[in-house]
PDB file of C-alpha atoms in Angstrom:
ATOM      1  CA  UNK A  24     -11.026 -32.983  16.149  1.00 75.00           C
ATOM      2  CA  UNK A  25     -13.338 -31.290  13.688  1.00 88.00           C
ATOM      3  CA  UNK A  26     -16.103 -29.226  15.254  1.00 92.00           C
ATOM      4  CA  UNK A  27     -19.748 -29.710  14.420  1.00 97.00           C
ATOM      5  CA  UNK A  28     -21.287 -26.995  12.257  1.00 98.00           C
ATOM      6  CA  UNK A  29     -24.673 -25.324  12.570  1.00 98.00           C
ATOM      7  CA  UNK A  30     -25.918 -23.741   9.364  1.00 98.00           C
ATOM      8  CA  UNK A  31     -28.815 -21.267   9.468  1.00 98.00           C
ATOM      9  CA  UNK A  32     -30.383 -20.772   6.052  1.00 98.00           C
ATOM     10  CA  UNK A  33     -31.698 -17.179   5.871  1.00 97.00           C
ATOM     11  CA  UNK A  34     -32.565 -16.811   9.572  1.00 96.00           C
ATOM     12  CA  UNK A  35     -35.179 -14.164  10.320  1.00 94.00           C
ATOM     13  CA  UNK A  36     -35.322 -13.688  14.085  1.00 91.00           C
ATOM     14  CA  UNK A  37     -32.271 -12.131  15.739  1.00 87.00           C
ATOM     15  CA  UNK A  38     -33.002 -13.604  19.170  1.00 87.00           C
ATOM     16  CA  UNK A  39     -32.883 -17.146  17.753  1.00 92.00           C
ATOM     17  CA  UNK A  40     -29.582 -16.502  15.994  1.00 91.00           C
ATOM     18  CA  UNK A  41     -28.150 -14.905  19.130  1.00 88.00           C
ATOM     19  CA  UNK A  42     -29.183 -17.887  21.240  1.00 91.00           C
ATOM     20  CA  UNK A  43     -27.716 -20.305  18.680  1.00 94.00           C
ATOM     21  CA  UNK A  44     -24.529 -18.238  18.645  1.00 92.00           C
ATOM     22  CA  UNK A  45     -24.303 -18.662  22.408  1.00 90.00           C
ATOM     23  CA  UNK A  46     -24.855 -22.416  21.959  1.00 94.00           C
ATOM     24  CA  UNK A  47     -22.106 -22.543  19.336  1.00 94.00           C
ATOM     25  CA  UNK A  48     -19.561 -20.792  21.555  1.00 92.00           C
ATOM     26  CA  UNK A  49     -20.444 -23.030  24.510  1.00 91.00           C
ATOM     27  CA  UNK A  50     -19.970 -26.213  22.476  1.00 93.00           C
ATOM     28  CA  UNK A  51     -17.042 -25.289  20.196  1.00 93.00           C
ATOM     29  CA  UNK A  52     -19.394 -25.450  17.233  1.00 95.00           C
ATOM     30  CA  UNK A  53     -18.936 -23.349  14.092  1.00 96.00           C
ATOM     31  CA  UNK A  54     -21.923 -21.186  13.133  1.00 96.00           C
ATOM     32  CA  UNK A  55     -22.649 -20.467   9.467  1.00 98.00           C
ATOM     33  CA  UNK A  56     -25.226 -17.863   8.413  1.00 96.00           C
ATOM     34  CA  UNK A  57     -26.521 -17.916   4.853  1.00 98.00           C
ATOM     35  CA  UNK A  58     -27.863 -14.642   3.531  1.00 96.00           C
ATOM     36  CA  UNK A  59     -30.229 -12.983   3.258  1.00 95.00           C
ATOM     37  CA  UNK A  60     -30.522 -12.401   6.984  1.00 92.00           C
ATOM     38  CA  UNK A  61     -33.747 -10.993   8.363  1.00 88.00           C
ATOM     39  CA  UNK A  62     -31.818  -8.608  10.608  1.00 81.00           C
ATOM     40  CA  UNK A  63     -28.556  -6.730  10.923  1.00 81.00           C
ATOM     41  CA  UNK A  64     -25.641  -8.359  12.712  1.00 78.00           C
ATOM     42  CA  UNK A  65     -25.607  -5.175  14.794  1.00 75.00           C
ATOM     43  CA  UNK A  66     -29.181  -5.837  15.986  1.00 60.00           C
ATOM     44  CA  UNK A  67     -29.623  -5.183  19.715  1.00 70.00           C
ATOM     45  CA  UNK A  68     -31.789  -8.298  20.116  1.00 63.00           C
ATOM     46  CA  UNK A  69     -29.121 -10.448  18.497  1.00 64.00           C
ATOM     47  CA  UNK A  70     -26.469  -9.032  20.809  1.00 64.00           C
ATOM     48  CA  UNK A  71     -28.706  -9.351  23.866  1.00 65.00           C
ATOM     49  CA  UNK A  72     -29.462 -13.030  23.170  1.00 57.00           C
ATOM     50  CA  UNK A  73     -25.776 -13.733  22.500  1.00 56.00           C
ATOM     51  CA  UNK A  74     -24.745 -11.674  25.534  1.00 56.00           C
ATOM     52  CA  UNK A  75     -21.031 -11.640  26.118  1.00 65.00           C
ATOM     53  CA  UNK A  76     -20.570 -14.790  24.030  1.00 72.00           C
ATOM     54  CA  UNK A  77     -20.932 -13.005  20.695  1.00 71.00           C
ATOM     55  CA  UNK A  78     -17.380 -11.642  20.710  1.00 77.00           C
ATOM     56  CA  UNK A  79     -16.024 -15.214  20.702  1.00 84.00           C
ATOM     57  CA  UNK A  80     -18.286 -16.497  17.942  1.00 85.00           C
ATOM     58  CA  UNK A  81     -16.966 -15.165  14.613  1.00 85.00           C
ATOM     59  CA  UNK A  82     -19.797 -16.652  12.527  1.00 91.00           C
ATOM     60  CA  UNK A  83     -19.092 -17.421   8.884  1.00 95.00           C
ATOM     61  CA  UNK A  84     -21.386 -15.327   6.681  1.00 95.00           C
ATOM     62  CA  UNK A  85     -22.156 -16.740   3.235  1.00 98.00           C
ATOM     63  CA  UNK A  86     -23.807 -14.683   0.474  1.00 98.00           C
ATOM     64  CA  UNK A  87     -25.804 -17.661  -0.809  1.00 98.00           C
ATOM     65  CA  UNK A  88     -26.210 -21.424  -0.565  1.00 98.00           C
ATOM     66  CA  UNK A  89     -23.907 -21.806  -3.556  1.00 98.00           C
ATOM     67  CA  UNK A  90     -21.252 -19.625  -1.918  1.00 98.00           C
ATOM     68  CA  UNK A  91     -21.536 -21.719   1.257  1.00 98.00           C
ATOM     69  CA  UNK A  92     -21.034 -24.954  -0.704  1.00 98.00           C
ATOM     70  CA  UNK A  93     -18.074 -23.530  -2.621  1.00 98.00           C
ATOM     71  CA  UNK A  94     -16.405 -22.192   0.517  1.00 98.00           C
ATOM     72  CA  UNK A  95     -17.031 -25.102   2.890  1.00 98.00           C
ATOM     73  CA  UNK A  96     -17.259 -28.103   0.559  1.00 98.00           C
ATOM     74  CA  UNK A  97     -19.147 -30.027   3.248  1.00 98.00           C
ATOM     75  CA  UNK A  98     -18.707 -33.792   3.194  1.00 96.00           C
ATOM     76  CA  UNK A  99     -21.773 -34.584   5.306  1.00 98.00           C
ATOM     77  CA  UNK A 100     -24.875 -32.445   5.750  1.00 98.00           C
ATOM     78  CA  UNK A 101     -28.096 -33.184   7.578  1.00 98.00           C
ATOM     79  CA  UNK A 102     -31.134 -31.003   7.016  1.00 98.00           C
ATOM     80  CA  UNK A 103     -33.483 -30.702   9.975  1.00 97.00           C
ATOM     81  CA  UNK A 104     -37.070 -30.269   8.846  1.00 95.00           C
ATOM     82  CA  UNK A 105     -40.594 -31.211   9.858  1.00 91.00           C
ATOM     83  CA  UNK A 106     -40.737 -32.793   6.377  1.00 90.00           C
ATOM     84  CA  UNK A 107     -37.893 -35.241   7.065  1.00 92.00           C
ATOM     85  CA  UNK A 108     -38.753 -38.898   6.598  1.00 90.00           C
ATOM     86  CA  UNK A 109     -36.474 -40.278   9.329  1.00 95.00           C
ATOM     87  CA  UNK A 110     -35.919 -39.258  12.922  1.00 96.00           C
ATOM     88  CA  UNK A 111     -32.666 -37.509  13.755  1.00 97.00           C
ATOM     89  CA  UNK A 112     -32.113 -40.200  16.417  1.00 95.00           C
ATOM     90  CA  UNK A 113     -31.469 -42.609  13.532  1.00 96.00           C
ATOM     91  CA  UNK A 114     -28.579 -40.555  12.144  1.00 97.00           C
ATOM     92  CA  UNK A 115     -25.022 -41.501  13.101  1.00 97.00           C
ATOM     93  CA  UNK A 116     -23.449 -38.078  13.450  1.00 97.00           C
ATOM     94  CA  UNK A 117     -19.720 -37.552  12.987  1.00 96.00           C
ATOM     95  CA  UNK A 118     -17.426 -34.680  13.913  1.00 95.00           C
ATOM     96  CA  UNK A 119     -17.408 -32.109  11.144  1.00 96.00           C
ATOM     97  CA  UNK A 120     -21.038 -32.721  10.165  1.00 98.00           C
ATOM     98  CA  UNK A 121     -23.122 -29.752   9.068  1.00 98.00           C
ATOM     99  CA  UNK A 122     -26.541 -29.453  10.711  1.00 98.00           C
ATOM    100  CA  UNK A 123     -28.683 -27.285   8.448  1.00 98.00           C
ATOM    101  CA  UNK A 124     -31.780 -25.441   9.677  1.00 98.00           C
ATOM    102  CA  UNK A 125     -34.219 -23.334   7.653  1.00 97.00           C
ATOM    103  CA  UNK A 126     -35.781 -19.962   8.257  1.00 95.00           C
ATOM    104  CA  UNK A 127     -38.324 -19.620  11.009  1.00 93.00           C
ATOM    105  CA  UNK A 128     -41.307 -18.791   8.785  1.00 92.00           C
ATOM    106  CA  UNK A 129     -40.763 -21.121   5.834  1.00 91.00           C
ATOM    107  CA  UNK A 130     -38.168 -23.777   6.672  1.00 93.00           C
ATOM    108  CA  UNK A 131     -35.766 -24.926   3.979  1.00 97.00           C
ATOM    109  CA  UNK A 132     -36.349 -24.256   0.259  1.00 96.00           C
ATOM    110  CA  UNK A 133     -37.949 -26.926  -1.914  1.00 96.00           C
ATOM    111  CA  UNK A 134     -34.791 -27.095  -4.041  1.00 96.00           C
ATOM    112  CA  UNK A 135     -32.849 -28.479  -1.077  1.00 97.00           C
ATOM    113  CA  UNK A 136     -35.579 -31.040  -0.371  1.00 96.00           C
ATOM    114  CA  UNK A 137     -35.300 -32.181  -3.982  1.00 96.00           C
ATOM    115  CA  UNK A 138     -31.514 -32.150  -4.096  1.00 97.00           C
ATOM    116  CA  UNK A 139     -30.842 -33.894  -0.758  1.00 97.00           C
ATOM    117  CA  UNK A 140     -33.942 -36.006   0.047  1.00 96.00           C
ATOM    118  CA  UNK A 141     -32.053 -38.723   1.944  1.00 96.00           C
ATOM    119  CA  UNK A 142     -30.303 -36.213   4.187  1.00 97.00           C
ATOM    120  CA  UNK A 143     -33.477 -34.731   5.652  1.00 97.00           C
ATOM    121  CA  UNK A 144     -34.469 -35.744   9.140  1.00 97.00           C
ATOM    122  CA  UNK A 145     -36.984 -34.575  11.688  1.00 95.00           C
ATOM    123  CA  UNK A 146     -37.247 -34.115  15.416  1.00 95.00           C
ATOM    124  CA  UNK A 147     -40.147 -36.308  16.582  1.00 92.00           C
ATOM    125  CA  UNK A 148     -42.998 -34.283  18.058  1.00 89.00           C
ATOM    126  CA  UNK A 149     -45.691 -36.570  19.459  1.00 82.00           C
ATOM    127  CA  UNK A 150     -47.750 -33.695  20.902  1.00 78.00           C
ATOM    128  CA  UNK A 151     -51.100 -32.544  19.579  1.00 76.00           C
ATOM    129  CA  UNK A 152     -49.730 -29.219  18.318  1.00 68.00           C
ATOM    130  CA  UNK A 153     -46.595 -30.231  16.468  1.00 63.00           C
ATOM    131  CA  UNK A 154     -46.136 -27.787  13.620  1.00 71.00           C
ATOM    132  CA  UNK A 155     -42.532 -26.992  14.552  1.00 80.00           C
ATOM    133  CA  UNK A 156     -40.198 -26.194  17.420  1.00 90.00           C
ATOM    134  CA  UNK A 157     -38.404 -22.931  18.058  1.00 93.00           C
ATOM    135  CA  UNK A 158     -35.280 -22.764  15.875  1.00 95.00           C
ATOM    136  CA  UNK A 159     -32.868 -22.322  18.789  1.00 96.00           C
ATOM    137  CA  UNK A 160     -34.455 -25.246  20.648  1.00 96.00           C
ATOM    138  CA  UNK A 161     -34.243 -27.462  17.563  1.00 97.00           C
ATOM    139  CA  UNK A 162     -30.571 -26.602  17.016  1.00 98.00           C
ATOM    140  CA  UNK A 163     -29.809 -27.406  20.658  1.00 97.00           C
ATOM    141  CA  UNK A 164     -31.621 -30.732  20.570  1.00 97.00           C
ATOM    142  CA  UNK A 165     -29.871 -31.993  17.435  1.00 98.00           C
ATOM    143  CA  UNK A 166     -26.419 -30.670  18.342  1.00 97.00           C
ATOM    144  CA  UNK A 167     -26.469 -32.278  21.774  1.00 96.00           C
ATOM    145  CA  UNK A 168     -27.526 -35.615  20.293  1.00 96.00           C
ATOM    146  CA  UNK A 169     -24.579 -35.389  17.892  1.00 97.00           C
ATOM    147  CA  UNK A 170     -22.315 -34.582  20.832  1.00 95.00           C
ATOM    148  CA  UNK A 171     -23.775 -37.426  22.902  1.00 94.00           C
ATOM    149  CA  UNK A 172     -23.062 -39.899  20.120  1.00 95.00           C
ATOM    150  CA  UNK A 173     -19.468 -38.686  19.981  1.00 94.00           C
ATOM    151  CA  UNK A 174     -18.873 -38.203  23.686  1.00 85.00           C
ATOM    152  CA  UNK A 175     -15.246 -39.309  23.420  1.00 56.00           C
ATOM    153  CA  UNK A 176     -14.611 -35.898  21.852  1.00 56.00           C
ATOM    154  CA  UNK A 177     -15.504 -34.091  25.029  1.00 57.00           C
ATOM    155  CA  UNK A 178     -13.843 -33.871  28.400  1.00 56.00           C
ATOM    156  CA  UNK A 179     -15.131 -36.072  31.204  1.00 49.00           C
ATOM    157  CA  UNK A 180     -17.021 -33.218  32.812  1.00 44.00           C
ATOM    158  CA  UNK A 181     -19.163 -32.678  29.716  1.00 46.00           C
ATOM    159  CA  UNK A 182     -21.811 -35.287  28.966  1.00 41.00           C
TER     160      UNK A 182
END
């Protein structure tokens, strides 16, 4: 079966990327990092958050969005953003999907909003302060919903 893919567009905080790397290894998910990165892949905070998982990760590093598209040729992408018009619960995820997340400080670029408006979705946040969730938390929430929807892909002791 095809793995799910997490795509981080120009991530800035090494601890978030390290935590997402750990999530990816634990769920057989492929991690894609689109440059520029706000840190070095040798960053001690990145390694600390990824702990001993990082050696099993082998993230794909892409020089740009265009290079990512050319290399991966993704069939289905979903962009997770506070500006999405539909809830991610309403998406029917499939193995091989690419879950795209923006940078911590600015989200995803306007060009992507314009190019893929129907593929943007949000995580509902009914709380009073609902600007955005931590990137690693958001990636976990969406990935596990995709996995839940496709639970036949996983062994009986998972989900």
